């Protein structure tokens, strides 16, 4: 019987020992700021999408504006009171973001110090780390499938934005409408700038110009590459926009603010 060899992470060239480095810059600032921001936003979205409605009955929809955390709204009346409708859909964007190559870098650094920064030493506990070849991190390889799934709620968010623009068939030009469109544009930018999508478009081609189909793929790959260069920016700006859109809908629904709008 043969057994497959255990894959361990290469030792690398960084100094051994947690946070040991010859770097003189403040390498810890960016991972710390990103990690704290990530934690705050993820915690807010968890409570808003999963906890508030079942526990406090906090509304997530008002006057044609549906919080993006609940779209598409599935079986809101059929679910038991203790289950948030957000639970039925949030696992898709959550899985998509949790397995994203950029977010992995950010949260591996902040939560696991793996590594804390480029050319910075890791804790010795990482010696047995088998990278993404063993449970649980092997699940990161599902990223491509989450990418496919992510286009489902994204399509519904476009429908919601258009619905917010023409509630009950009348045009409404409001702050909320603008927020909904800006949010869905940022989310689309995030999805289209995904590394996996870029690879799907042209990453496996040996020749970019041999056939008409390959030329089309190459052209698409070039466009996606342009977006991909700013994937980190898309990741943050869409994370912020989806949070702020939810905050806006919640404040409207609770009657704390009103939506300045021109209705035609
Ligand atoms: Fe970030 Fe795919 S790599 S969404």
PDB file of N, CA and C in Angstrom, residues 5-12 104 107-108 112 114-115 122 125-141:
ATOM      1  N   UNK A   5       2.549  11.459   0.192  1.00  0.00           N
ATOM      2  CA  UNK A   5       3.445  12.169   1.102  1.00  0.00           C
ATOM      3  C   UNK A   5       2.744  13.345   1.766  1.00  0.00           C
ATOM      4  N   UNK A   6       3.124  13.611   3.003  1.00  0.00           N
ATOM      5  CA  UNK A   6       2.543  14.758   3.710  1.00  0.00           C
ATOM      6  C   UNK A   6       3.146  16.035   3.157  1.00  0.00           C
ATOM      7  N   UNK A   7       2.269  16.978   2.785  1.00  0.00           N
ATOM      8  CA  UNK A   7       2.754  18.238   2.234  1.00  0.00           C
ATOM      9  C   UNK A   7       2.869  19.242   3.366  1.00  0.00           C
ATOM     10  N   UNK A   8       4.051  19.724   3.595  1.00  0.00           N
ATOM     11  CA  UNK A   8       4.247  20.754   4.609  1.00  0.00           C
ATOM     12  C   UNK A   8       4.706  22.029   3.940  1.00  0.00           C
ATOM     13  N   UNK A   9       4.429  23.121   4.600  1.00  0.00           N
ATOM     14  CA  UNK A   9       4.817  24.399   4.014  1.00  0.00           C
ATOM     15  C   UNK A   9       6.331  24.535   3.999  1.00  0.00           C
ATOM     16  N   UNK A  10       6.911  25.018   2.888  1.00  0.00           N
ATOM     17  CA  UNK A  10       8.361  25.218   2.852  1.00  0.00           C
ATOM     18  C   UNK A  10       8.790  26.209   3.930  1.00  0.00           C
ATOM     19  N   UNK A  11      10.012  26.023   4.425  1.00  0.00           N
ATOM     20  CA  UNK A  11      10.474  26.865   5.536  1.00  0.00           C
ATOM     21  C   UNK A  11      10.565  28.332   5.141  1.00  0.00           C
ATOM     22  N   UNK A  12      10.856  28.605   3.874  1.00  0.00           N
ATOM     23  CA  UNK A  12      10.970  29.998   3.436  1.00  0.00           C
ATOM     24  C   UNK A  12      12.278  30.619   3.897  1.00  0.00           C
ATOM     25  N   UNK A 104      -8.109  35.965   2.161  1.00  0.00           N
ATOM     26  CA  UNK A 104      -7.278  34.956   2.834  1.00  0.00           C
ATOM     27  C   UNK A 104      -5.981  35.579   3.311  1.00  0.00           C
ATOM     28  N   UNK A 107      -6.809  37.881   6.372  1.00  0.00           N
ATOM     29  CA  UNK A 107      -7.140  37.292   7.678  1.00  0.00           C
ATOM     30  C   UNK A 107      -6.128  36.233   8.112  1.00  0.00           C
ATOM     31  N   UNK A 108      -5.387  35.606   7.199  1.00  0.00           N
ATOM     32  CA  UNK A 108      -4.299  34.712   7.632  1.00  0.00           C
ATOM     33  C   UNK A 108      -3.263  35.529   8.410  1.00  0.00           C
ATOM     34  N   UNK A 112      -3.998  34.525  12.151  1.00  0.00           N
ATOM     35  CA  UNK A 112      -3.115  33.368  12.345  1.00  0.00           C
ATOM     36  C   UNK A 112      -1.631  33.726  12.304  1.00  0.00           C
ATOM     37  N   UNK A 114       0.176  34.175   9.771  1.00  0.00           N
ATOM     38  CA  UNK A 114       0.686  33.131   8.879  1.00  0.00           C
ATOM     39  C   UNK A 114       0.901  33.641   7.455  1.00  0.00           C
ATOM     40  N   UNK A 115       1.917  34.370   7.188  1.00  0.00           N
ATOM     41  CA  UNK A 115       2.836  34.993   8.140  1.00  0.00           C
ATOM     42  C   UNK A 115       2.272  36.345   8.572  1.00  0.00           C
ATOM     43  N   UNK A 122       7.146  33.530  11.540  1.00  0.00           N
ATOM     44  CA  UNK A 122       5.864  33.032  12.035  1.00  0.00           C
ATOM     45  C   UNK A 122       6.054  32.338  13.370  1.00  0.00           C
ATOM     46  N   UNK A 125       4.399  27.235  16.081  1.00  0.00           N
ATOM     47  CA  UNK A 125       3.245  26.318  16.038  1.00  0.00           C
ATOM     48  C   UNK A 125       2.838  25.998  14.604  1.00  0.00           C
ATOM     49  N   UNK A 126       3.250  26.842  13.657  1.00  0.00           N
ATOM     50  CA  UNK A 126       2.877  26.626  12.261  1.00  0.00           C
ATOM     51  C   UNK A 126       3.674  25.515  11.590  1.00  0.00           C
ATOM     52  N   UNK A 127       4.602  24.918  12.293  1.00  0.00           N
ATOM     53  CA  UNK A 127       5.468  23.923  11.643  1.00  0.00           C
ATOM     54  C   UNK A 127       4.682  22.780  11.009  1.00  0.00           C
ATOM     55  N   UNK A 128       3.566  22.403  11.623  1.00  0.00           N
ATOM     56  CA  UNK A 128       2.785  21.279  11.096  1.00  0.00           C
ATOM     57  C   UNK A 128       1.724  21.688  10.089  1.00  0.00           C
ATOM     58  N   UNK A 129       1.704  22.930   9.731  1.00  0.00           N
ATOM     59  CA  UNK A 129       0.676  23.433   8.819  1.00  0.00           C
ATOM     60  C   UNK A 129       0.823  22.814   7.437  1.00  0.00           C
ATOM     61  N   UNK A 130      -0.257  22.216   6.950  1.00  0.00           N
ATOM     62  CA  UNK A 130      -0.207  21.494   5.664  1.00  0.00           C
ATOM     63  C   UNK A 130      -0.788  22.333   4.541  1.00  0.00           C
ATOM     64  N   UNK A 131      -0.814  23.627   4.737  1.00  0.00           N
ATOM     65  CA  UNK A 131      -1.348  24.559   3.742  1.00  0.00           C
ATOM     66  C   UNK A 131      -2.795  24.198   3.394  1.00  0.00           C
ATOM     67  N   UNK A 132      -3.178  24.374   2.133  1.00  0.00           N
ATOM     68  CA  UNK A 132      -4.579  24.146   1.782  1.00  0.00           C
ATOM     69  C   UNK A 132      -4.759  22.762   1.185  1.00  0.00           C
ATOM     70  N   UNK A 133      -4.008  21.784   1.744  1.00  0.00           N
ATOM     71  CA  UNK A 133      -4.129  20.402   1.278  1.00  0.00           C
ATOM     72  C   UNK A 133      -4.815  19.527   2.319  1.00  0.00           C
ATOM     73  N   UNK A 134      -5.172  20.096   3.456  1.00  0.00           N
ATOM     74  CA  UNK A 134      -5.802  19.299   4.513  1.00  0.00           C
ATOM     75  C   UNK A 134      -6.909  20.114   5.160  1.00  0.00           C
ATOM     76  N   UNK A 135      -7.851  19.415   5.797  1.00  0.00           N
ATOM     77  CA  UNK A 135      -8.958  20.084   6.470  1.00  0.00           C
ATOM     78  C   UNK A 135      -8.425  20.965   7.602  1.00  0.00           C
ATOM     79  N   UNK A 136      -8.933  22.147   7.833  1.00  0.00           N
ATOM     80  CA  UNK A 136     -10.097  22.748   7.189  1.00  0.00           C
ATOM     81  C   UNK A 136      -9.741  23.616   5.982  1.00  0.00           C
ATOM     82  N   UNK A 137      -8.450  23.955   5.822  1.00  0.00           N
ATOM     83  CA  UNK A 137      -8.122  24.958   4.805  1.00  0.00           C
ATOM     84  C   UNK A 137      -8.258  24.433   3.377  1.00  0.00           C
ATOM     85  N   UNK A 138      -8.378  23.112   3.229  1.00  0.00           N
ATOM     86  CA  UNK A 138      -8.607  22.580   1.883  1.00  0.00           C
ATOM     87  C   UNK A 138      -9.943  23.097   1.321  1.00  0.00           C
ATOM     88  N   UNK A 139     -10.839  23.497   2.221  1.00  0.00           N
ATOM     89  CA  UNK A 139     -12.139  24.026   1.777  1.00  0.00           C
ATOM     90  C   UNK A 139     -11.989  25.330   0.996  1.00  0.00           C
ATOM     91  N   UNK A 140     -10.838  25.972   1.144  1.00  0.00           N
ATOM     92  CA  UNK A 140     -10.611  27.213   0.378  1.00  0.00           C
ATOM     93  C   UNK A 140     -10.681  26.954  -1.127  1.00  0.00           C
ATOM     94  N   UNK A 141     -10.454  25.703  -1.514  1.00  0.00           N
ATOM     95  CA  UNK A 141     -10.464  25.371  -2.938  1.00  0.00           C
ATOM     96  C   UNK A 141     -11.855  25.424  -3.562  1.00  0.00           C
TER      97      UNK A 141
END
